[in-house]
Amino acid sequence: MNIILLGPPGAGKGTQAKRLEQAFAIPQLSTGDMLRAAVKSGSDLGQQAKRVMDAGELMPDDLMVQMIEDRIQQPDCANGFILDGFPRTTEQARALDEMLARRGTKLDHVIELAVDEEALVERITGRYSCANCGAGYHDKYQTPKTEGVCDACGSTEFKRREDDNEDTVRARLKAYHDQTAPILPYYRDQGILQKVDGMADIDEVTRQIQAIVEGKR
């Protein structure tokens, strides 16, 4: 079962990928993790990646697809994989399809987490966490039971991610629309794109995704 999760930053792709990983015993593949592992291994591929990274350049599509190809040959991918940060462009989507076809396999599901962007901006800009234990909170949706005191550890120190501000979030959303959203028609034309309500409760989003994967919708 080969699955791609698509959606703008903050749509919950990472959370849902972890839940799919546990439910179906197939790994979530992180391109960042793959890059770090390749560099650490010292392989030819890793050395190429290191040169690109050291030069501060973007990783070429063919190199990324080659890393994914190497990764899916590992035993834990025998039953499939989940991608939630790749592909980001139509060119990458085509290259991924071509690589999978060479290996005699294909994508089974491409699932879009559809969101209300104004609500998404509010969701992201309002989140913060305990500086001590990392417990997550939100200005509107999940405040500590006692104001200013972490429910989990009792700390009174909290922090916010620097990039969780409105300007940055809107810039990330624009980048998603400009670069990644155009791949939705590419997968729709293949008949493998399905949409879920990414603004629903986390458990409901999981239910919708699992229904697609299990062929119940």
Coordinates of N, CA and C in Angstrom, one line a residue, residues 1-207:
M1 N 0.8 -1.2 0.0 CA 0.0 0.0 0.0 C 0.9 1.2 0.0
N2 N 1.0 1.9 -1.1 CA 1.8 3.1 -1.3 C 0.9 4.4 -1.2
I3 N 1.2 5.2 -0.3 CA 0.3 6.4 0.0 C 1.0 7.7 0.0
I4 N 0.4 8.7 -0.6 CA 0.9 10.1 -0.4 C -0.2 10.9 0.3
L5 N 0.3 11.7 1.3 CA -0.6 12.7 1.9 C -0.2 14.1 1.4
L6 N -1.2 14.8 0.9 CA -1.0 16.2 0.5 C -1.8 17.2 1.3
G7 N -1.4 18.4 1.3 CA -2.1 19.4 2.0 C -1.1 20.5 2.4
P8 N -1.6 21.7 2.7 CA -0.7 22.8 3.1 C -0.1 22.6 4.4
P9 N 1.0 23.4 4.7 CA 1.6 23.3 6.0 C 0.6 23.5 7.2
G10 N 0.6 22.7 8.2 CA -0.3 22.8 9.3 C -1.6 22.0 9.1
A11 N -1.7 21.3 8.0 CA -3.0 20.6 7.7 C -3.1 19.3 8.5
G12 N -1.9 18.9 9.1 CA -2.0 17.6 9.9 C -1.4 16.4 9.2
K13 N -0.7 16.6 8.2 CA -0.1 15.4 7.4 C 0.8 14.5 8.3
G14 N 1.6 15.2 9.0 CA 2.6 14.4 9.8 C 1.9 13.6 10.9
T15 N 0.9 14.2 11.6 CA 0.1 13.5 12.6 C -0.6 12.3 12.0
Q16 N -1.3 12.5 10.8 CA -2.0 11.4 10.2 C -1.1 10.3 9.6
A17 N 0.1 10.7 9.1 CA 1.0 9.7 8.6 C 1.5 8.8 9.8
K18 N 1.7 9.3 10.9 CA 2.1 8.5 12.1 C 1.0 7.5 12.5
R19 N -0.3 8.0 12.4 CA -1.4 7.1 12.7 C -1.5 6.0 11.7
L20 N -1.3 6.3 10.4 CA -1.4 5.3 9.3 C -0.3 4.3 9.5
E21 N 0.9 4.8 9.9 CA 2.1 3.9 10.1 C 1.7 2.9 11.1
Q22 N 1.1 3.3 12.2 CA 0.7 2.4 13.3 C -0.4 1.4 12.9
A23 N -1.4 1.9 12.1 CA -2.5 1.1 11.8 C -2.2 0.1 10.8
F24 N -1.3 0.4 9.8 CA -1.1 -0.5 8.7 C 0.3 -1.1 8.6
A25 N 1.1 -0.8 9.6 CA 2.5 -1.3 9.7 C 3.3 -1.0 8.4
I26 N 3.1 0.2 7.9 CA 4.0 0.7 6.8 C 4.6 2.0 7.2
P27 N 5.9 2.2 6.9 CA 6.6 3.3 7.4 C 6.3 4.6 6.7
Q28 N 6.4 5.7 7.5 CA 6.3 7.1 7.0 C 7.7 7.4 6.6
L29 N 7.9 7.9 5.3 CA 9.2 8.2 4.8 C 9.4 9.7 4.8
S30 N 10.4 10.2 5.6 CA 10.7 11.6 5.6 C 11.9 11.9 4.7
T31 N 11.7 12.8 3.8 CA 12.9 13.1 2.9 C 14.0 13.7 3.7
G32 N 13.7 14.4 4.8 CA 14.8 15.0 5.6 C 15.6 13.9 6.3
D33 N 14.9 12.9 6.8 CA 15.6 11.7 7.5 C 16.4 11.0 6.5
M34 N 15.8 10.8 5.3 CA 16.6 10.0 4.2 C 17.9 10.8 3.8
L35 N 17.8 12.1 3.7 CA 19.0 12.8 3.4 C 20.0 12.7 4.5
R36 N 19.6 12.9 5.7 CA 20.6 12.8 6.8 C 21.2 11.4 6.9
A37 N 20.4 10.3 6.7 CA 20.9 9.0 6.7 C 21.9 8.7 5.6
A38 N 21.6 9.2 4.4 CA 22.4 9.0 3.2 C 23.8 9.7 3.5
V39 N 23.8 10.9 4.0 CA 25.0 11.6 4.2 C 25.8 10.9 5.3
K40 N 25.2 10.4 6.3 CA 25.9 9.7 7.4 C 26.5 8.4 6.9
S41 N 25.8 7.8 6.0 CA 26.3 6.5 5.5 C 27.6 6.6 4.7
G42 N 27.8 7.8 4.1 CA 29.0 8.0 3.3 C 29.0 7.3 1.9
S43 N 27.8 6.9 1.5 CA 27.6 6.2 0.2 C 27.8 7.3 -0.9
D44 N 27.9 6.7 -2.1 CA 28.0 7.6 -3.3 C 26.9 8.7 -3.3
L45 N 25.7 8.1 -3.1 CA 24.5 9.0 -3.0 C 24.6 10.0 -1.9
G46 N 25.0 9.6 -0.8 CA 25.2 10.5 0.4 C 26.2 11.5 0.1
Q47 N 27.3 11.2 -0.5 CA 28.3 12.2 -0.8 C 27.8 13.2 -1.8
Q48 N 27.0 12.8 -2.8 CA 26.4 13.7 -3.8 C 25.5 14.7 -3.0
A49 N 24.7 14.1 -2.1 CA 23.8 14.9 -1.4 C 24.5 15.9 -0.5
K50 N 25.6 15.5 0.1 CA 26.4 16.4 1.0 C 26.9 17.6 0.2
R51 N 27.4 17.3 -1.0 CA 28.0 18.4 -1.8 C 26.9 19.4 -2.1
V52 N 25.7 18.9 -2.4 CA 24.6 19.8 -2.8 C 24.2 20.7 -1.5
M53 N 24.1 20.0 -0.4 CA 23.7 20.7 0.8 C 24.8 21.7 1.3
D54 N 26.1 21.3 1.2 CA 27.1 22.2 1.6 C 27.2 23.4 0.7
A55 N 26.7 23.3 -0.5 CA 26.7 24.4 -1.4 C 25.5 25.3 -1.2
G56 N 24.6 24.8 -0.4 CA 23.3 25.6 -0.1 C 22.4 25.6 -1.2
E57 N 22.4 24.5 -2.1 CA 21.6 24.4 -3.2 C 20.4 23.5 -2.9
L58 N 19.3 23.6 -3.8 CA 18.2 22.7 -3.7 C 18.6 21.3 -4.2
M59 N 18.1 20.3 -3.5 CA 18.4 18.9 -3.9 C 17.7 18.6 -5.3
P60 N 18.5 18.1 -6.3 CA 17.9 17.8 -7.6 C 16.8 16.7 -7.4
D61 N 15.8 16.8 -8.3 CA 14.7 15.8 -8.2 C 15.2 14.4 -8.4
D62 N 16.2 14.2 -9.3 CA 16.6 12.8 -9.6 C 17.3 12.2 -8.4
L63 N 18.0 13.1 -7.6 CA 18.7 12.6 -6.4 C 17.7 12.2 -5.3
M64 N 16.7 13.0 -5.2 CA 15.6 12.7 -4.2 C 14.9 11.4 -4.5
V65 N 14.6 11.3 -5.8 CA 13.9 10.1 -6.2 C 14.8 8.8 -6.0
Q66 N 16.1 9.0 -6.3 CA 17.0 7.9 -6.1 C 17.1 7.5 -4.6
M67 N 17.0 8.5 -3.7 CA 17.0 8.2 -2.3 C 15.8 7.5 -1.9
I68 N 14.6 7.9 -2.4 CA 13.4 7.2 -2.1 C 13.4 5.8 -2.6
E69 N 14.0 5.6 -3.8 CA 14.1 4.2 -4.4 C 15.0 3.3 -3.5
D70 N 16.1 3.9 -3.0 CA 16.9 3.1 -2.1 C 16.2 2.8 -0.9
R71 N 15.4 3.7 -0.3 CA 14.7 3.5 0.9 C 13.6 2.5 0.8
I72 N 12.9 2.5 -0.3 CA 11.8 1.5 -0.3 C 12.2 0.1 -0.6
Q73 N 13.5 -0.1 -0.8 CA 14.0 -1.4 -1.0 C 14.3 -2.1 0.4
Q74 N 14.2 -1.3 1.4 CA 14.5 -1.8 2.8 C 13.4 -2.7 3.2
P75 N 13.6 -3.7 4.1 CA 12.6 -4.7 4.5 C 11.3 -4.1 5.1
D76 N 11.4 -2.9 5.8 CA 10.2 -2.4 6.4 C 9.3 -1.8 5.4
C77 N 9.7 -1.6 4.2 CA 8.8 -1.1 3.1 C 8.2 -2.2 2.3
A78 N 8.4 -3.5 2.7 CA 7.9 -4.6 1.9 C 6.4 -4.5 1.6
N79 N 5.6 -3.9 2.6 CA 4.2 -3.8 2.4 C 3.7 -2.4 1.9
G80 N 4.7 -1.5 1.7 CA 4.3 -0.2 1.2 C 5.0 0.9 2.0
F81 N 4.5 2.2 1.8 CA 5.1 3.3 2.4 C 4.2 4.5 2.4
I82 N 4.5 5.5 3.2 CA 3.7 6.7 3.3 C 4.6 7.9 3.1
L83 N 4.3 8.8 2.1 CA 5.1 10.0 1.9 C 4.2 11.2 2.2
D84 N 4.7 12.1 3.0 CA 4.0 13.3 3.4 C 4.7 14.6 3.1
G85 N 5.9 14.5 2.5 CA 6.6 15.8 2.2 C 7.2 15.7 0.8
F86 N 6.8 14.8 0.0 CA 7.2 14.6 -1.3 C 6.2 13.8 -2.1
P87 N 5.9 14.2 -3.3 CA 6.5 15.2 -4.1 C 5.9 16.6 -3.9
R88 N 6.6 17.6 -4.2 CA 6.2 19.0 -4.0 C 5.9 19.7 -5.4
T89 N 6.3 19.1 -6.5 CA 6.0 19.6 -7.8 C 5.5 18.6 -8.8
T90 N 4.9 19.0 -9.9 CA 4.5 18.0 -10.9 C 5.7 17.2 -11.4
E91 N 6.8 17.9 -11.6 CA 8.0 17.2 -12.1 C 8.4 16.1 -11.2
Q92 N 8.4 16.4 -9.9 CA 8.7 15.3 -8.9 C 7.7 14.2 -8.9
A93 N 6.5 14.5 -9.1 CA 5.4 13.5 -9.1 C 5.6 12.6 -10.3
R94 N 5.9 13.1 -11.5 CA 6.2 12.3 -12.7 C 7.4 11.4 -12.4
A95 N 8.5 12.0 -11.9 CA 9.7 11.2 -11.7 C 9.5 10.1 -10.7
L96 N 8.7 10.4 -9.7 CA 8.3 9.3 -8.7 C 7.5 8.2 -9.4
D97 N 6.6 8.5 -10.2 CA 5.8 7.5 -10.9 C 6.6 6.7 -11.8
E98 N 7.6 7.3 -12.5 CA 8.4 6.6 -13.4 C 9.3 5.6 -12.6
M99 N 9.8 6.1 -11.5 CA 10.7 5.2 -10.7 C 9.9 4.0 -10.2
L100 N 8.7 4.2 -9.7 CA 7.8 3.1 -9.2 C 7.5 2.2 -10.3
A101 N 7.2 2.7 -11.5 CA 6.8 1.8 -12.6 C 8.0 0.9 -13.0
R102 N 9.2 1.5 -12.9 CA 10.4 0.6 -13.2 C 10.5 -0.5 -12.2
R103 N 10.1 -0.3 -11.0 CA 10.1 -1.3 -10.0 C 8.9 -2.2 -10.0
G104 N 8.0 -2.0 -10.9 CA 6.8 -2.8 -11.0 C 5.7 -2.5 -10.0
T105 N 5.7 -1.3 -9.5 CA 4.7 -0.9 -8.5 C 4.2 0.4 -8.8
K106 N 3.3 1.0 -8.0 CA 2.6 2.2 -8.3 C 2.0 2.8 -7.0
L107 N 1.6 4.0 -7.0 CA 0.9 4.6 -5.9 C -0.6 4.1 -5.9
D108 N -1.0 3.8 -4.6 CA -2.4 3.3 -4.5 C -3.4 4.4 -4.1
H109 N -2.9 5.3 -3.3 CA -3.8 6.4 -2.8 C -3.0 7.7 -2.7
V110 N -3.6 8.8 -3.2 CA -3.1 10.1 -2.9 C -4.2 10.9 -2.2
I111 N -4.0 11.3 -1.0 CA -5.1 11.8 -0.1 C -4.8 13.2 0.2
E112 N -5.7 14.1 -0.2 CA -5.6 15.5 0.1 C -6.3 15.9 1.4
L113 N -5.6 16.5 2.3 CA -6.2 17.1 3.5 C -6.7 18.5 3.2
A114 N -8.0 18.6 2.9 CA -8.5 19.9 2.5 C -8.7 20.8 3.8
V115 N -8.4 22.1 3.7 CA -8.5 22.9 4.9 C -9.1 24.3 4.5
D116 N -9.7 25.0 5.5 CA -10.1 26.3 5.4 C -8.9 27.2 5.8
E117 N -8.4 28.0 4.9 CA -7.1 28.6 5.1 C -7.1 29.6 6.2
E118 N -8.2 30.4 6.3 CA -8.2 31.4 7.4 C -8.2 30.7 8.8
A119 N -9.0 29.6 8.8 CA -9.0 28.8 10.1 C -7.6 28.1 10.3
L120 N -7.0 27.8 9.2 CA -5.6 27.2 9.4 C -4.6 28.2 9.9
V121 N -4.7 29.4 9.4 CA -3.8 30.5 9.9 C -4.0 30.6 11.4
E122 N -5.3 30.7 11.9 CA -5.6 30.8 13.3 C -5.1 29.6 14.1
R123 N -5.2 28.4 13.5 CA -4.8 27.2 14.2 C -3.3 27.2 14.4
I124 N -2.5 27.7 13.4 CA -1.1 27.6 13.5 C -0.5 28.8 14.4
T125 N -1.0 30.0 14.1 CA -0.5 31.1 14.9 C -0.9 31.1 16.4
G126 N -1.9 30.3 16.7 CA -2.3 30.3 18.1 C -1.6 29.2 18.9
R127 N -0.8 28.3 18.3 CA -0.2 27.2 19.0 C 1.0 27.6 19.8
Y128 N 1.2 27.0 20.9 CA 2.5 27.2 21.7 C 2.7 25.9 22.5
S129 N 3.8 25.8 23.2 CA 4.1 24.6 24.0 C 4.8 24.9 25.2
C130 N 4.8 23.9 26.1 CA 5.5 24.1 27.4 C 7.0 24.0 27.1
A131 N 7.8 25.0 27.6 CA 9.2 25.0 27.4 C 10.0 23.9 28.1
N132 N 9.3 23.3 29.1 CA 10.0 22.3 29.8 C 9.7 20.9 29.3
C133 N 8.5 20.5 29.1 CA 8.2 19.1 28.6 C 7.6 19.0 27.2
G134 N 7.3 20.1 26.6 CA 6.9 20.1 25.2 C 5.4 19.9 25.0
A135 N 4.6 19.8 26.0 CA 3.2 19.6 25.9 C 2.6 20.8 25.0
G136 N 1.7 20.4 24.1 CA 1.2 21.4 23.2 C -0.1 22.1 23.7
Y137 N -0.2 23.4 23.4 CA -1.4 24.2 23.7 C -1.8 25.1 22.6
H138 N -3.0 25.7 22.7 CA -3.4 26.7 21.7 C -4.2 27.8 22.5
D139 N -4.0 29.1 21.9 CA -4.6 30.2 22.6 C -6.1 30.0 22.7
K140 N -6.8 29.4 21.7 CA -8.2 29.3 21.7 C -8.7 27.9 21.9
Y141 N -8.1 26.9 21.4 CA -8.6 25.6 21.4 C -8.1 24.6 22.5
Q142 N -7.0 25.0 23.1 CA -6.5 24.1 24.1 C -5.6 24.9 25.1
T143 N -6.2 25.5 26.0 CA -5.5 26.3 27.0 C -5.2 25.4 28.3
P144 N -4.2 25.7 29.0 CA -4.0 25.0 30.3 C -5.2 25.1 31.2
K145 N -5.4 24.0 32.0 CA -6.5 24.1 33.0 C -6.4 25.2 33.9
T146 N -5.1 25.4 34.4 CA -4.8 26.6 35.2 C -4.0 27.6 34.4
E147 N -4.5 28.8 34.2 CA -3.8 29.7 33.3 C -2.3 29.9 33.7
G148 N -1.5 29.7 32.7 CA 0.0 29.9 32.9 C 0.7 28.8 33.5
V149 N 0.0 27.6 33.7 CA 0.7 26.5 34.3 C 0.5 25.2 33.4
C150 N 1.5 24.6 33.1 CA 1.4 23.4 32.2 C 0.7 22.3 32.9
D151 N -0.3 21.7 32.3 CA -1.1 20.6 32.8 C -0.2 19.4 33.1
A152 N 0.8 19.2 32.3 CA 1.6 17.9 32.3 C 2.7 18.0 33.4
C153 N 3.4 19.1 33.5 CA 4.6 19.1 34.4 C 4.6 20.3 35.4
G154 N 3.6 21.2 35.3 CA 3.5 22.3 36.2 C 4.4 23.5 36.0
S155 N 5.2 23.4 34.9 CA 6.0 24.5 34.5 C 5.2 25.8 34.2
T156 N 5.8 26.9 34.4 CA 5.1 28.2 34.0 C 5.8 28.8 32.8
E157 N 6.7 28.1 32.2 CA 7.5 28.6 31.0 C 6.9 28.0 29.7
F158 N 6.5 28.9 28.8 CA 6.0 28.4 27.5 C 6.8 29.1 26.4
K159 N 6.6 28.5 25.2 CA 7.3 29.0 24.0 C 6.5 28.9 22.7
R160 N 6.8 29.7 21.7 CA 6.2 29.6 20.4 C 7.3 29.4 19.4
R161 N 7.0 28.7 18.3 CA 7.9 28.6 17.2 C 8.0 30.0 16.5
E162 N 9.2 30.4 16.2 CA 9.4 31.7 15.5 C 8.6 31.8 14.2
D163 N 8.5 30.6 13.5 CA 7.8 30.7 12.2 C 6.3 30.5 12.3
D164 N 5.8 30.4 13.5 CA 4.3 30.4 13.7 C 3.7 31.8 13.8
N165 N 4.0 32.6 12.9 CA 3.4 34.0 12.8 C 2.7 34.1 11.5
E166 N 1.8 35.1 11.5 CA 0.9 35.2 10.3 C 1.6 35.4 9.0
D167 N 2.6 36.3 9.0 CA 3.3 36.5 7.7 C 3.9 35.3 7.2
T168 N 4.6 34.5 8.0 CA 5.3 33.3 7.6 C 4.3 32.3 7.2
V169 N 3.3 32.1 7.9 CA 2.3 31.1 7.6 C 1.6 31.4 6.2
R170 N 1.3 32.6 6.0 CA 0.7 33.0 4.7 C 1.7 32.8 3.5
A171 N 3.0 33.1 3.8 CA 4.0 32.9 2.8 C 4.1 31.4 2.5
R172 N 4.0 30.5 3.5 CA 4.1 29.1 3.3 C 2.9 28.6 2.5
L173 N 1.7 29.1 2.8 CA 0.5 28.8 2.1 C 0.6 29.2 0.6
K174 N 1.2 30.4 0.3 CA 1.3 30.8 -1.0 C 2.3 29.9 -1.8
A175 N 3.4 29.5 -1.1 CA 4.3 28.6 -1.8 C 3.7 27.2 -2.1
Y176 N 2.8 26.8 -1.2 CA 2.1 25.5 -1.4 C 1.2 25.7 -2.7
H177 N 0.5 26.8 -2.7 CA -0.5 27.0 -3.9 C 0.3 27.1 -5.2
D178 N 1.4 27.8 -5.1 CA 2.2 28.0 -6.4 C 2.9 26.8 -6.9
Q179 N 3.4 26.0 -5.9 CA 4.3 24.9 -6.3 C 3.6 23.5 -6.2
T180 N 2.9 23.2 -5.1 CA 2.5 21.9 -4.9 C 1.0 21.7 -5.3
A181 N 0.1 22.6 -5.1 CA -1.3 22.4 -5.4 C -1.5 22.0 -6.9
P182 N -0.6 22.5 -7.8 CA -0.8 22.1 -9.2 C -0.6 20.6 -9.5
I183 N -0.1 19.8 -8.5 CA 0.0 18.4 -8.7 C -1.3 17.7 -8.4
L184 N -2.3 18.3 -7.8 CA -3.6 17.7 -7.5 C -4.2 17.2 -8.8
P185 N -4.3 18.1 -9.9 CA -5.0 17.6 -11.1 C -4.2 16.4 -11.7
Y186 N -2.9 16.4 -11.5 CA -2.1 15.3 -12.1 C -2.5 14.0 -11.5
Y187 N -2.7 13.9 -10.2 CA -3.2 12.7 -9.6 C -4.7 12.5 -9.8
R188 N -5.5 13.5 -9.9 CA -6.9 13.4 -10.1 C -7.1 12.7 -11.5
D189 N -6.3 13.1 -12.5 CA -6.5 12.5 -13.8 C -6.1 11.0 -13.8
Q190 N -5.3 10.6 -12.8 CA -5.0 9.1 -12.7 C -6.1 8.4 -11.9
G191 N -7.0 9.1 -11.3 CA -8.1 8.5 -10.6 C -7.7 8.0 -9.2
I192 N -6.6 8.5 -8.6 CA -6.2 8.0 -7.3 C -6.2 9.1 -6.2
L193 N -6.7 10.3 -6.6 CA -6.8 11.4 -5.6 C -8.1 11.4 -4.9
Q194 N -8.1 11.4 -3.6 CA -9.3 11.5 -2.8 C -9.1 12.6 -1.8
K195 N -10.2 13.2 -1.3 CA -10.1 14.4 -0.4 C -10.8 14.0 0.9
V196 N -10.2 14.5 2.0 CA -10.8 14.4 3.3 C -10.9 15.8 3.9
D197 N -11.7 15.9 4.9 CA -11.9 17.2 5.6 C -10.8 17.4 6.7
G198 N -9.7 18.1 6.3 CA -8.6 18.3 7.2 C -8.9 19.2 8.4
M199 N -10.1 19.9 8.4 CA -10.4 20.7 9.5 C -11.3 20.0 10.6
A200 N -11.6 18.7 10.3 CA -12.4 17.9 11.2 C -11.5 17.6 12.4
D201 N -12.1 17.0 13.5 CA -11.4 16.5 14.6 C -10.4 15.5 14.2
I202 N -9.2 15.4 14.8 CA -8.1 14.6 14.4 C -8.6 13.1 14.2
D203 N -9.4 12.6 15.2 CA -9.8 11.2 15.1 C -10.7 11.0 13.9
E204 N -11.5 12.0 13.5 CA -12.4 11.9 12.4 C -11.6 12.0 11.1
V205 N -10.6 12.8 11.0 CA -9.7 12.8 9.9 C -9.1 11.4 9.7
T206 N -8.6 10.8 10.8 CA -8.0 9.5 10.7 C -9.0 8.5 10.2
R207 N -10.3 8.6 10.7 CA -11.3 7.6 10.3 C -11.6 7.8 8.8

